[in-house]
Short mmCIF file of C-alpha atoms in Angstrom, two decimals:
data_model
loop_
_atom_site.label_atom_id
_atom_site.label_comp_id
_atom_site.label_asym_id
_atom_site.label_seq_id
_atom_site.Cartn_x
_atom_site.Cartn_y
_atom_site.Cartn_z
CA MET A 293 -13.28 -0.01 12.00
CA ARG A 294 -15.92 1.82 11.02
CA THR A 295 -17.85 -0.85 9.64
CA LEU A 296 -17.22 -2.18 12.98
CA ARG A 297 -20.00 -0.07 14.76
CA SER A 298 -23.71 0.15 14.66
CA LYS A 299 -23.27 3.81 13.83
CA TYR A 300 -22.24 2.89 10.25
CA LEU A 301 -24.41 0.18 10.03
CA SER A 302 -23.27 -2.90 10.90
CA ASN A 303 -26.44 -3.82 12.18
CA ILE A 304 -27.05 -4.73 9.40
CA PRO A 305 -27.20 -7.62 8.10
CA ILE A 306 -24.79 -9.29 4.17
CA SER A 307 -24.51 -12.49 3.12
CA GLU A 308 -21.22 -13.40 2.73
CA ASP A 309 -21.46 -14.60 -0.72
CA ASN A 310 -21.92 -10.57 -1.85
CA TYR A 311 -18.08 -9.62 -0.76
CA LYS A 312 -16.43 -13.32 0.00
CA VAL A 313 -14.49 -12.86 -4.10
CA ASP A 314 -14.00 -9.68 -3.60
CA PHE A 315 -11.80 -9.92 -0.23
CA ILE A 316 -10.27 -12.79 -1.75
CA ILE A 317 -9.21 -10.47 -4.64
CA LEU A 318 -8.20 -7.82 -2.30
CA GLU A 319 -6.30 -10.06 -0.30
CA LYS A 320 -3.90 -10.92 -3.17
CA TYR A 321 -3.07 -6.49 -3.83
CA GLN A 322 -2.55 -6.89 -0.31
CA SER A 323 -0.38 -9.78 0.08
CA PHE A 324 1.91 -8.56 -3.33
CA SER A 325 1.69 -5.31 -1.89
CA SER A 326 3.98 -7.17 1.70
CA GLU A 327 5.58 -8.77 -0.96
CA ILE A 328 6.93 -5.62 -2.21
CA LEU A 329 7.33 -4.35 1.39
CA ARG A 330 9.62 -7.36 2.24
CA LEU A 331 11.54 -7.16 -0.85
CA SER A 332 11.85 -3.39 -0.13
CA LEU A 333 13.03 -3.93 4.06
CA LEU A 334 14.83 -6.96 2.04
CA GLY A 335 17.30 -4.72 0.19
CA LEU A 336 17.45 -2.36 2.76
CA THR A 337 18.87 -5.09 5.23
CA ILE A 338 21.23 -6.51 2.74
CA TYR A 339 22.72 -2.47 2.29
CA GLY A 340 22.57 -1.89 5.39
CA PHE A 341 25.06 -5.52 5.98
CA LEU A 342 26.79 -4.25 3.48
CA ILE A 343 27.38 -0.70 4.85
CA THR A 344 29.05 -1.30 8.00
CA ASN A 345 30.07 -5.56 7.95
CA VAL A 346 31.85 -4.06 4.36
CA LEU A 347 32.67 -0.50 4.22
CA PHE A 348 33.45 0.80 7.10
CA LYS A 349 34.83 -2.57 9.36
CA VAL A 350 38.10 -2.23 10.55
CA THR A 351 40.61 -4.20 9.96
CA ASP A 352 42.32 -5.65 12.63
CA ASP A 353 45.46 -4.90 10.97
CA GLY A 354 44.99 -1.55 10.81
CA LYS A 355 45.51 -1.71 7.44
CA LYS A 356 43.35 0.91 5.15
CA ASN A 357 40.12 -0.63 4.17
CA ILE A 358 39.88 -0.75 0.54
CA PHE A 359 36.41 -0.32 0.24
CA ILE A 360 35.28 3.60 1.30
CA ASP A 361 36.74 5.26 -1.40
CA PRO A 362 35.39 3.64 -4.26
CA PHE A 363 31.76 3.69 -2.24
CA SER A 364 32.37 7.04 -1.42
CA GLU A 365 32.85 8.25 -5.89
CA ASN A 366 29.22 6.89 -6.08
CA LYS A 367 28.07 7.73 -2.37
CA MET A 368 24.65 10.00 -4.14
CA LEU A 369 23.74 6.88 -6.25
CA LEU A 370 24.12 4.12 -3.33
CA PHE A 371 22.22 7.56 -0.67
CA LEU A 372 18.92 7.44 -3.74
CA GLY A 373 18.16 4.00 -3.78
CA ALA A 374 18.32 3.83 -0.15
CA ILE A 375 15.49 5.30 0.34
CA THR A 376 14.32 4.65 -2.83
CA LEU A 377 14.03 1.86 -1.17
CA ILE A 378 12.69 3.87 1.32
CA ALA A 379 10.42 5.36 -0.84
CA THR A 380 9.18 1.91 -2.12
CA ALA A 381 7.79 -0.07 1.74
CA LEU A 382 5.94 3.96 2.37
CA VAL A 383 4.02 3.59 -0.76
CA ALA A 384 3.40 -0.16 -0.26
CA LEU A 385 2.13 0.51 3.31
CA SER A 386 -0.13 2.88 1.27
CA HIS A 387 -1.37 0.56 -0.89
CA ARG A 388 -2.80 -1.41 1.57
CA TYR A 389 -3.78 1.03 3.96
CA PHE A 390 -6.74 2.46 1.20
CA SER A 391 -7.26 -1.31 -0.27
CA THR A 392 -8.68 -1.31 3.12
CA ASP A 393 -10.73 2.07 3.17
CA CYS A 394 -11.73 0.90 0.31
CA MET A 395 -13.52 -2.27 1.21
CA THR A 396 -14.24 0.45 4.10
CA HIS A 397 -15.87 1.87 1.29
CA PHE A 398 -17.77 -0.70 -0.14
CA ILE A 399 -19.45 -2.62 2.44
CA ARG A 400 -20.74 0.58 4.19
CA GLY A 401 -22.08 1.24 1.02
CA PHE A 402 -23.14 -2.36 0.27
CA ARG A 403 -25.31 -1.84 3.85
CA LEU A 404 -26.76 1.21 2.68
CA ARG A 405 -28.26 0.44 -0.46
CA GLN A 406 -29.26 -3.04 1.32
CA LYS A 407 -31.54 -0.24 3.67
CA LEU A 408 -32.05 1.74 0.79
CA SER A 409 -34.10 -1.14 -0.77
CA GLU A 410 -36.16 -2.41 2.27
CA MET A 411 -37.28 0.87 2.58
CA GLU A 412 -38.55 1.13 -0.39
CA LYS A 413 -40.62 -2.31 -0.13
CA LYS A 414 -41.98 -0.92 3.41
CA VAL A 415 -43.21 2.37 1.35
CA ILE A 416 -42.09 4.04 3.78
CA ASN A 417 -42.44 7.94 2.34
CA ASN A 418 -40.18 9.70 4.80
CA ARG A 419 -38.22 11.72 1.24
CA PRO A 420 -36.16 13.65 3.36
CA GLU A 421 -34.27 10.31 4.72
CA LEU A 422 -35.11 8.29 1.31
CA ILE A 423 -33.20 11.52 -0.28
CA ARG A 424 -30.26 12.06 2.36
CA LEU A 425 -29.33 7.93 2.12
CA LYS A 426 -28.98 8.14 -1.86
CA GLU A 427 -26.87 11.02 -0.85
CA VAL A 428 -24.66 8.96 2.18
CA ILE A 429 -24.64 5.93 -1.36
CA ASN A 430 -23.64 8.71 -3.53
CA SER A 431 -20.25 9.35 -1.17
CA GLU A 432 -19.78 6.76 -0.78
CA GLU A 433 -19.06 5.64 -3.98
CA ILE A 434 -17.05 8.45 -4.42
CA SER A 435 -14.23 7.55 -1.41
CA PHE A 436 -14.38 4.13 -3.10
CA GLU A 437 -13.87 4.64 -6.58
CA LYS A 438 -11.47 7.82 -5.30
CA ASP A 439 -9.09 4.77 -3.32
CA LEU A 440 -9.48 2.65 -5.90
CA ARG A 441 -8.12 5.12 -8.16
CA TYR A 442 -5.39 5.64 -5.49
CA CYS A 443 -4.47 1.43 -4.88
CA LYS A 444 -4.04 1.44 -8.27
CA TRP A 445 -0.63 4.16 -9.13
CA LEU A 446 -0.25 3.08 -5.25
CA LEU A 447 1.01 -0.20 -6.47
CA PHE A 448 2.25 0.72 -9.27
CA ALA A 449 4.61 3.55 -7.71
CA SER A 450 5.81 0.56 -5.38
CA CYS A 451 6.41 -1.96 -7.63
CA PHE A 452 8.16 1.14 -10.09
CA PHE A 453 9.37 3.05 -6.64
CA LEU A 454 11.28 -1.43 -5.77
CA ILE A 455 13.06 -1.54 -9.08
CA ALA A 456 14.00 1.76 -9.38
CA GLY A 457 16.08 1.51 -5.87
CA ILE A 458 17.49 -1.95 -6.51
CA LEU A 459 19.16 -0.94 -9.98
CA LEU A 460 19.88 1.95 -8.11
CA ILE A 461 21.99 0.26 -5.70
CA ILE A 462 23.78 -2.25 -8.38
CA ILE A 463 24.38 0.41 -10.21
CA ALA A 464 26.27 1.99 -7.50
CA LEU A 465 28.10 -1.58 -5.91
CA ALA A 466 29.08 -2.27 -9.29
CA CYS A 467 30.63 1.16 -10.29
CA SER A 468 32.84 0.94 -6.69
CA PHE A 469 33.38 -2.39 -7.39
CA ASN A 470 34.80 -1.48 -10.97
CA SER A 471 36.89 1.21 -9.45
CA LEU A 472 38.09 -1.25 -7.17
CA LEU A 473 39.74 -3.17 -9.89
CA VAL A 474 40.68 -0.87 -12.29
#
C-alpha cells in the first residue's frame, strides 16, 4: 500500500523487468503458504465435523454414545492438535503479510536507488539530501532483510505446525479407536 502513494515514490517509474522475476518467486512462496493455510483450515473443518457428527451425535434410541468415553481419554491430544492447526493458520497468514511487506521494501528501495542514481547523474550538490537518501535506502535494506528472515522462519514454522497438528489429531484418534476395540 505504501508504494501506491506519491509520498512513497510512486512517481518514480521502474521497468517491469527489474522486479517481475521477484514477484513470480513471491507468488510461488505465497501459493505454498496458501496451501498450508488451506490444509490447516481443512483439518480444522474435518476435526469439527468428526466432533459434531461422530462424537456428540445423539441417537434416536437414546443409547449412550460409545465414542464419548474413548475420546474423553484423549481430549488433551485432540485439543493440542486443534490449537496447533489454528497456530498453523495464523503463522501462514503472518508469512503472507511479511512476504508482501518484504516486496514493498524491495520496490521502495529500488525506487530510492533509482532516485539516488538520477541525483548523482545530475551532479546535484545537495549533500544533506544525498546523505538522507542513502540513510533511507539503508533503512529499507535492513527492513527488507529482516522481513526476509521472518518469512523464512514463518514458512518453516507453518509447515512444522501443520505436520505436528495433523500428527497429534491422528494419534488421538488412533488411541481413541484403539480403546474402542479393546
